[in-house]
Amino acid sequence: MIKKVLTVAGSDSSGGAGIQADLKTFEEYGTFGFSALTSIVTMDPDEDWSHLVTPIDPDLVDKQLKTIFAGGALDAMKTGMLGTIEAIEITRKYIDSFDMQNIVIDPVMACKGTSELLQPENVAAMTRLLLPKATITTPNLVEAGILSEMGDLTSIDQMKEAAKKIRLLGPKNVVIKGGHRLQTEQAIDVFYDGSDFTVLEAELVPTDFNHGAGCTFAAAVTAGLAKGYSVVDAVSLAKKFVQAAIKNGQQINPFLGHVWHGAYNQAENRMNEK
């Protein structure tokens, strides 16, 4: 039986992050993906790629989730960019109604390429309603600094302290993604299960073609959980999956480049027979 996996997130019209990244990743993991859109992100090439986030009407978010859950609970789910407080409340309603397990909360707080924080009240609602239901949350360094109220995190020890503070908000597990912001020679993530820390290291790839890496990582963790991996093993495999995606990043347009979601499985070699 193919595992069924849900993403509740925003649509990235450029194709690299958000719902698009999630569904591509679910497919690469051999799972069946469902999606409920909470917002649509567009970029204007005439305005230096400025971003516009347009929320989806909450009633339509509810109708999408009602459709998706018509067959009962799914094997795993993740959340990404959540457009409104109402969408967050609706998502929590379905988590409770169907007793959903294997929940990954990716606490998206801003669009890459912008420094503007998405509505702080949305972040507060996500923290209050969704983090306590999370099997794991996957903040990047900036998001972890905000959630932990520690500000800028510049060391592994600070990441560990932040992970402890974030776990007090309710998630069973926390992984903080160091990425390029940590200023280390390796790409370092810190995983915390409430008792033990696991420091995950990989090659730091010097590239700007990494749009969608965070969404892809969270989606990979979600699909791994659906397929029965332990949380730490799902995180470890997701890191390898994203590492390959970053190393094979593709320039998409003059403004940005995306990770290649098919890199780990060499998807570009499929369907070559004529």
mmCIF file of C-alpha atoms in Angstrom:
data_model
loop_
_atom_site.group_PDB
_atom_site.id
_atom_site.type_symbol
_atom_site.label_atom_id
_atom_site.label_comp_id
_atom_site.label_asym_id
_atom_site.label_seq_id
_atom_site.Cartn_x
_atom_site.Cartn_y
_atom_site.Cartn_z
ATOM 1 C CA MET A 1 0.000 0.000 0.000
ATOM 2 C CA ILE A 2 1.415 3.367 -1.036
ATOM 3 C CA LYS A 3 1.636 5.741 1.913
ATOM 4 C CA LYS A 4 -0.513 8.874 1.770
ATOM 5 C CA VAL A 5 1.089 12.178 2.751
ATOM 6 C CA LEU A 6 -0.341 15.699 3.063
ATOM 7 C CA THR A 7 1.176 19.150 2.802
ATOM 8 C CA VAL A 8 -0.681 22.231 4.019
ATOM 9 C CA ALA A 9 1.362 25.106 2.644
ATOM 10 C CA GLY A 10 1.730 27.941 0.175
ATOM 11 C CA SER A 11 2.168 27.684 -3.567
ATOM 12 C CA ASP A 12 5.504 28.893 -4.963
ATOM 13 C CA SER A 13 4.737 30.031 -8.478
ATOM 14 C CA SER A 14 8.422 29.730 -9.399
ATOM 15 C CA GLY A 15 8.163 25.983 -8.820
ATOM 16 C CA GLY A 16 10.955 25.388 -6.327
ATOM 17 C CA ALA A 17 9.573 25.679 -2.800
ATOM 18 C CA GLY A 18 6.247 25.339 -1.001
ATOM 19 C CA ILE A 19 3.601 22.964 -2.316
ATOM 20 C CA GLN A 20 5.608 22.351 -5.477
ATOM 21 C CA ALA A 21 8.697 21.219 -3.564
ATOM 22 C CA ASP A 22 6.617 19.095 -1.223
ATOM 23 C CA LEU A 23 4.759 17.163 -3.910
ATOM 24 C CA LYS A 24 7.939 16.555 -5.918
ATOM 25 C CA THR A 25 9.666 15.256 -2.803
ATOM 26 C CA PHE A 26 6.742 13.026 -1.821
ATOM 27 C CA GLU A 27 6.851 11.452 -5.274
ATOM 28 C CA GLU A 28 10.611 10.878 -5.065
ATOM 29 C CA TYR A 29 10.057 9.039 -1.793
ATOM 30 C CA GLY A 30 7.439 6.798 -3.369
ATOM 31 C CA THR A 31 4.525 8.263 -1.433
ATOM 32 C CA PHE A 32 1.192 9.654 -2.645
ATOM 33 C CA GLY A 33 0.946 13.373 -2.048
ATOM 34 C CA PHE A 34 -2.069 15.528 -1.212
ATOM 35 C CA SER A 35 -1.980 19.320 -0.954
ATOM 36 C CA ALA A 36 -4.073 22.047 0.642
ATOM 37 C CA LEU A 37 -3.041 25.537 -0.458
ATOM 38 C CA THR A 38 -3.067 28.276 2.159
ATOM 39 C CA SER A 39 -1.537 31.058 0.066
ATOM 40 C CA ILE A 40 -0.056 31.799 -3.336
ATOM 41 C CA VAL A 41 3.363 33.424 -3.611
ATOM 42 C CA THR A 42 4.123 35.317 -6.803
ATOM 43 C CA MET A 43 7.238 37.216 -7.854
ATOM 44 C CA ASP A 44 7.449 40.186 -10.207
ATOM 45 C CA PRO A 45 10.378 40.142 -12.663
ATOM 46 C CA ASP A 46 9.624 43.779 -13.493
ATOM 47 C CA GLU A 47 10.129 44.769 -9.838
ATOM 48 C CA ASP A 48 13.437 43.020 -9.109
ATOM 49 C CA TRP A 49 11.625 39.763 -8.216
ATOM 50 C CA SER A 50 9.600 41.333 -5.404
ATOM 51 C CA HIS A 51 7.384 38.833 -3.594
ATOM 52 C CA LEU A 52 3.639 39.022 -3.030
ATOM 53 C CA VAL A 53 1.881 36.609 -0.669
ATOM 54 C CA THR A 54 -1.852 36.227 -1.368
ATOM 55 C CA PRO A 55 -3.727 34.212 1.286
ATOM 56 C CA ILE A 56 -6.375 31.687 0.271
ATOM 57 C CA ASP A 57 -9.825 32.232 1.761
ATOM 58 C CA PRO A 58 -10.058 30.100 4.939
ATOM 59 C CA ASP A 59 -13.339 28.543 3.805
ATOM 60 C CA LEU A 60 -11.531 27.234 0.728
ATOM 61 C CA VAL A 61 -8.735 25.844 2.905
ATOM 62 C CA ASP A 62 -11.409 23.995 4.890
ATOM 63 C CA LYS A 63 -12.997 22.615 1.717
ATOM 64 C CA GLN A 64 -9.632 21.373 0.485
ATOM 65 C CA LEU A 65 -8.951 19.539 3.741
ATOM 66 C CA LYS A 66 -12.467 18.095 3.824
ATOM 67 C CA THR A 67 -11.814 16.671 0.361
ATOM 68 C CA ILE A 68 -8.411 15.290 1.326
ATOM 69 C CA PHE A 69 -9.622 13.602 4.523
ATOM 70 C CA ALA A 70 -12.647 12.000 2.833
ATOM 71 C CA GLY A 71 -10.751 8.694 2.965
ATOM 72 C CA GLY A 72 -9.776 9.046 6.616
ATOM 73 C CA ALA A 73 -6.484 9.793 8.307
ATOM 74 C CA LEU A 74 -3.303 9.938 6.226
ATOM 75 C CA ASP A 75 0.073 8.416 7.068
ATOM 76 C CA ALA A 76 1.855 11.728 7.659
ATOM 77 C CA MET A 77 1.483 15.444 7.083
ATOM 78 C CA LYS A 78 3.488 18.653 7.118
ATOM 79 C CA THR A 79 2.717 22.323 7.292
ATOM 80 C CA GLY A 80 4.654 25.143 5.655
ATOM 81 C CA MET A 81 3.588 28.714 4.999
ATOM 82 C CA LEU A 82 0.169 29.208 6.580
ATOM 83 C CA GLY A 83 -1.719 32.139 5.137
ATOM 84 C CA THR A 84 -4.088 33.126 7.928
ATOM 85 C CA ILE A 85 -4.798 32.418 11.588
ATOM 86 C CA GLU A 86 -8.054 30.819 10.451
ATOM 87 C CA ALA A 87 -6.123 28.395 8.233
ATOM 88 C CA ILE A 88 -4.000 27.426 11.224
ATOM 89 C CA GLU A 89 -7.120 26.839 13.317
ATOM 90 C CA ILE A 90 -8.706 24.772 10.546
ATOM 91 C CA THR A 91 -5.559 22.669 10.177
ATOM 92 C CA ARG A 92 -5.573 21.954 13.907
ATOM 93 C CA LYS A 93 -9.240 20.959 13.677
ATOM 94 C CA TYR A 94 -8.460 18.259 11.109
ATOM 95 C CA ILE A 95 -5.407 17.050 13.036
ATOM 96 C CA ASP A 96 -7.638 16.534 16.084
ATOM 97 C CA SER A 97 -10.646 15.141 14.223
ATOM 98 C CA PHE A 98 -8.591 12.438 12.526
ATOM 99 C CA ASP A 99 -6.041 11.924 15.309
ATOM 100 C CA MET A 100 -3.221 12.548 12.855
ATOM 101 C CA GLN A 101 0.218 11.178 13.680
ATOM 102 C CA ASN A 102 3.614 11.822 12.044
ATOM 103 C CA ILE A 103 3.204 15.590 11.915
ATOM 104 C CA VAL A 104 6.043 17.805 10.690
ATOM 105 C CA ILE A 105 5.712 21.520 11.398
ATOM 106 C CA ASP A 106 8.031 23.606 9.228
ATOM 107 C CA PRO A 107 7.686 27.019 10.916
ATOM 108 C CA VAL A 108 8.000 29.141 7.779
ATOM 109 C CA MET A 109 8.255 32.769 8.832
ATOM 110 C CA ALA A 110 9.464 34.592 5.717
ATOM 111 C CA CYS A 111 9.946 34.088 2.000
ATOM 112 C CA LYS A 112 13.547 33.540 0.985
ATOM 113 C CA GLY A 113 14.793 36.709 -0.650
ATOM 114 C CA THR A 114 12.870 38.915 1.742
ATOM 115 C CA SER A 115 13.685 39.961 5.290
ATOM 116 C CA GLU A 116 10.080 40.710 6.140
ATOM 117 C CA LEU A 117 8.607 38.426 8.773
ATOM 118 C CA LEU A 118 5.255 36.973 7.839
ATOM 119 C CA GLN A 119 2.487 38.167 10.122
ATOM 120 C CA PRO A 120 3.751 37.793 13.724
ATOM 121 C CA GLU A 121 0.238 36.887 14.840
ATOM 122 C CA ASN A 122 0.342 33.927 12.444
ATOM 123 C CA VAL A 123 3.624 32.778 13.972
ATOM 124 C CA ALA A 124 2.080 33.037 17.428
ATOM 125 C CA ALA A 125 -0.969 31.003 16.368
ATOM 126 C CA MET A 126 1.238 28.373 14.726
ATOM 127 C CA THR A 127 3.312 28.140 17.903
ATOM 128 C CA ARG A 128 0.240 27.788 20.109
ATOM 129 C CA LEU A 129 -1.895 25.473 17.977
ATOM 130 C CA LEU A 130 0.451 23.381 15.841
ATOM 131 C CA LEU A 131 3.781 22.959 17.611
ATOM 132 C CA PRO A 132 2.198 20.990 20.489
ATOM 133 C CA LYS A 133 0.932 18.456 17.927
ATOM 134 C CA ALA A 134 4.265 18.128 16.107
ATOM 135 C CA THR A 135 6.220 14.925 15.888
ATOM 136 C CA ILE A 136 9.057 17.219 14.846
ATOM 137 C CA THR A 137 9.571 20.852 13.915
ATOM 138 C CA THR A 138 12.252 21.922 11.430
ATOM 139 C CA PRO A 139 13.228 25.586 11.926
ATOM 140 C CA ASN A 140 16.186 27.152 10.169
ATOM 141 C CA LEU A 141 18.648 29.218 12.160
ATOM 142 C CA VAL A 142 16.604 32.441 11.948
ATOM 143 C CA GLU A 143 13.316 30.724 12.815
ATOM 144 C CA ALA A 144 14.952 28.878 15.708
ATOM 145 C CA GLY A 145 16.267 32.172 17.054
ATOM 146 C CA ILE A 146 12.759 33.609 16.980
ATOM 147 C CA LEU A 147 11.009 30.566 18.484
ATOM 148 C CA SER A 148 13.586 30.210 21.257
ATOM 149 C CA GLU A 149 13.659 33.986 21.853
ATOM 150 C CA MET A 150 17.457 33.738 21.735
ATOM 151 C CA GLY A 151 17.969 35.939 18.672
ATOM 152 C CA ASP A 152 20.973 35.241 16.449
ATOM 153 C CA LEU A 153 22.350 31.726 16.860
ATOM 154 C CA THR A 154 26.035 31.515 15.970
ATOM 155 C CA SER A 155 27.281 28.228 17.424
ATOM 156 C CA ILE A 156 26.350 24.582 17.854
ATOM 157 C CA ASP A 157 26.049 25.096 21.610
ATOM 158 C CA GLN A 158 23.540 27.892 21.037
ATOM 159 C CA MET A 159 21.630 25.679 18.603
ATOM 160 C CA LYS A 160 21.413 22.991 21.286
ATOM 161 C CA GLU A 161 20.140 25.488 23.839
ATOM 162 C CA ALA A 162 17.578 26.798 21.346
ATOM 163 C CA ALA A 163 16.421 23.248 20.581
ATOM 164 C CA LYS A 164 15.768 22.688 24.293
ATOM 165 C CA LYS A 165 13.707 25.875 24.499
ATOM 166 C CA ILE A 166 11.738 25.079 21.339
ATOM 167 C CA ARG A 167 10.911 21.588 22.584
ATOM 168 C CA LEU A 168 9.269 23.191 25.624
ATOM 169 C CA LEU A 169 6.725 24.650 23.171
ATOM 170 C CA GLY A 170 5.381 21.140 22.593
ATOM 171 C CA PRO A 171 7.010 19.278 19.682
ATOM 172 C CA LYS A 172 8.365 15.815 20.498
ATOM 173 C CA ASN A 173 11.519 16.420 18.448
ATOM 174 C CA VAL A 174 13.373 19.433 17.065
ATOM 175 C CA VAL A 175 15.910 19.755 14.261
ATOM 176 C CA ILE A 176 17.577 23.118 13.720
ATOM 177 C CA LYS A 177 19.103 23.625 10.286
ATOM 178 C CA GLY A 178 22.404 25.498 10.412
ATOM 179 C CA GLY A 179 22.854 25.905 6.668
ATOM 180 C CA HIS A 180 25.201 28.580 5.354
ATOM 181 C CA ARG A 181 24.264 31.053 8.096
ATOM 182 C CA LEU A 182 26.228 29.154 10.748
ATOM 183 C CA GLN A 183 29.540 30.142 9.128
ATOM 184 C CA THR A 184 31.072 26.679 9.498
ATOM 185 C CA GLU A 185 32.973 24.583 6.979
ATOM 186 C CA GLN A 186 30.276 21.894 7.084
ATOM 187 C CA ALA A 187 26.502 22.079 6.743
ATOM 188 C CA ILE A 188 25.491 21.306 10.318
ATOM 189 C CA ASP A 189 22.050 20.467 11.691
ATOM 190 C CA VAL A 190 21.245 19.741 15.331
ATOM 191 C CA PHE A 191 18.584 17.132 16.197
ATOM 192 C CA TYR A 192 17.110 16.883 19.687
ATOM 193 C CA ASP A 193 14.657 14.257 20.933
ATOM 194 C CA GLY A 194 14.235 15.581 24.441
ATOM 195 C CA SER A 195 17.143 13.662 25.915
ATOM 196 C CA ASP A 196 19.886 13.271 23.315
ATOM 197 C CA PHE A 197 21.439 15.518 20.694
ATOM 198 C CA THR A 198 22.558 14.296 17.271
ATOM 199 C CA VAL A 199 24.784 16.626 15.253
ATOM 200 C CA LEU A 200 24.411 15.945 11.525
ATOM 201 C CA GLU A 201 27.192 17.099 9.223
ATOM 202 C CA ALA A 202 27.487 17.206 5.438
ATOM 203 C CA GLU A 203 29.451 19.041 2.791
ATOM 204 C CA LEU A 204 28.592 22.737 2.606
ATOM 205 C CA VAL A 205 27.899 23.388 -1.070
ATOM 206 C CA PRO A 206 28.849 26.917 -2.205
ATOM 207 C CA THR A 207 25.880 27.719 -4.422
ATOM 208 C CA ASP A 208 23.082 30.231 -4.757
ATOM 209 C CA PHE A 209 20.883 27.632 -6.474
ATOM 210 C CA ASN A 210 19.336 26.419 -3.238
ATOM 211 C CA HIS A 211 15.812 27.851 -3.339
ATOM 212 C CA GLY A 212 13.394 25.349 -1.814
ATOM 213 C CA ALA A 213 15.924 23.498 0.330
ATOM 214 C CA GLY A 214 14.041 24.035 3.587
ATOM 215 C CA CYS A 215 10.656 22.956 2.259
ATOM 216 C CA THR A 216 12.251 19.961 0.561
ATOM 217 C CA PHE A 217 13.946 18.907 3.798
ATOM 218 C CA ALA A 218 10.704 19.046 5.807
ATOM 219 C CA ALA A 219 8.815 17.197 3.071
ATOM 220 C CA ALA A 220 11.494 14.501 2.991
ATOM 221 C CA VAL A 221 11.249 14.048 6.763
ATOM 222 C CA THR A 222 7.458 13.763 6.414
ATOM 223 C CA ALA A 223 7.645 11.101 3.711
ATOM 224 C CA GLY A 224 10.275 9.205 5.685
ATOM 225 C CA LEU A 225 8.016 9.107 8.736
ATOM 226 C CA ALA A 226 5.128 7.890 6.570
ATOM 227 C CA LYS A 227 7.297 5.014 5.374
ATOM 228 C CA GLY A 228 8.118 3.927 8.895
ATOM 229 C CA TYR A 229 11.539 5.465 9.538
ATOM 230 C CA SER A 230 12.356 6.509 13.078
ATOM 231 C CA VAL A 231 12.415 10.268 13.505
ATOM 232 C CA VAL A 232 16.203 10.516 13.633
ATOM 233 C CA ASP A 233 16.583 8.202 10.637
ATOM 234 C CA ALA A 234 13.990 10.200 8.682
ATOM 235 C CA VAL A 235 15.964 13.365 9.428
ATOM 236 C CA SER A 236 19.274 11.747 8.473
ATOM 237 C CA LEU A 237 17.945 10.493 5.141
ATOM 238 C CA ALA A 238 16.272 13.849 4.449
ATOM 239 C CA LYS A 239 19.625 15.569 4.909
ATOM 240 C CA LYS A 240 21.213 13.262 2.315
ATOM 241 C CA PHE A 241 18.261 13.824 -0.027
ATOM 242 C CA VAL A 242 18.565 17.615 0.248
ATOM 243 C CA GLN A 243 22.348 17.501 -0.011
ATOM 244 C CA ALA A 244 22.000 15.853 -3.424
ATOM 245 C CA ALA A 245 19.286 18.347 -4.393
ATOM 246 C CA ILE A 246 21.513 21.305 -3.526
ATOM 247 C CA LYS A 247 24.602 19.885 -5.244
ATOM 248 C CA ASN A 248 22.538 19.545 -8.411
ATOM 249 C CA GLY A 249 20.734 22.879 -8.150
ATOM 250 C CA GLN A 250 19.523 24.424 -11.394
ATOM 251 C CA GLN A 251 19.326 28.033 -12.518
ATOM 252 C CA ILE A 252 15.671 28.677 -13.288
ATOM 253 C CA ASN A 253 15.676 32.321 -14.344
ATOM 254 C CA PRO A 254 17.914 35.392 -14.018
ATOM 255 C CA PHE A 255 16.827 35.879 -10.408
ATOM 256 C CA LEU A 256 17.269 32.522 -8.717
ATOM 257 C CA GLY A 257 18.067 28.831 -8.926
ATOM 258 C CA HIS A 258 16.278 25.867 -7.352
ATOM 259 C CA VAL A 259 17.363 22.658 -5.757
ATOM 260 C CA TRP A 260 16.762 19.668 -8.034
ATOM 261 C CA HIS A 261 14.336 17.458 -6.162
ATOM 262 C CA GLY A 262 15.062 14.457 -8.359
ATOM 263 C CA ALA A 263 18.828 14.423 -7.780
ATOM 264 C CA TYR A 264 18.998 11.715 -5.086
ATOM 265 C CA ASN A 265 17.213 9.234 -7.348
ATOM 266 C CA GLN A 266 18.746 10.591 -10.572
ATOM 267 C CA ALA A 267 15.248 11.275 -11.837
ATOM 268 C CA GLU A 268 16.582 13.030 -14.924
ATOM 269 C CA ASN A 269 17.490 9.579 -16.294
ATOM 270 C CA ARG A 270 13.943 8.255 -16.147
ATOM 271 C CA MET A 271 11.763 7.763 -19.198
ATOM 272 C CA ASN A 272 14.654 8.074 -21.636
ATOM 273 C CA GLU A 273 13.568 5.119 -23.738
ATOM 274 C CA LYS A 274 12.101 6.041 -27.111
#
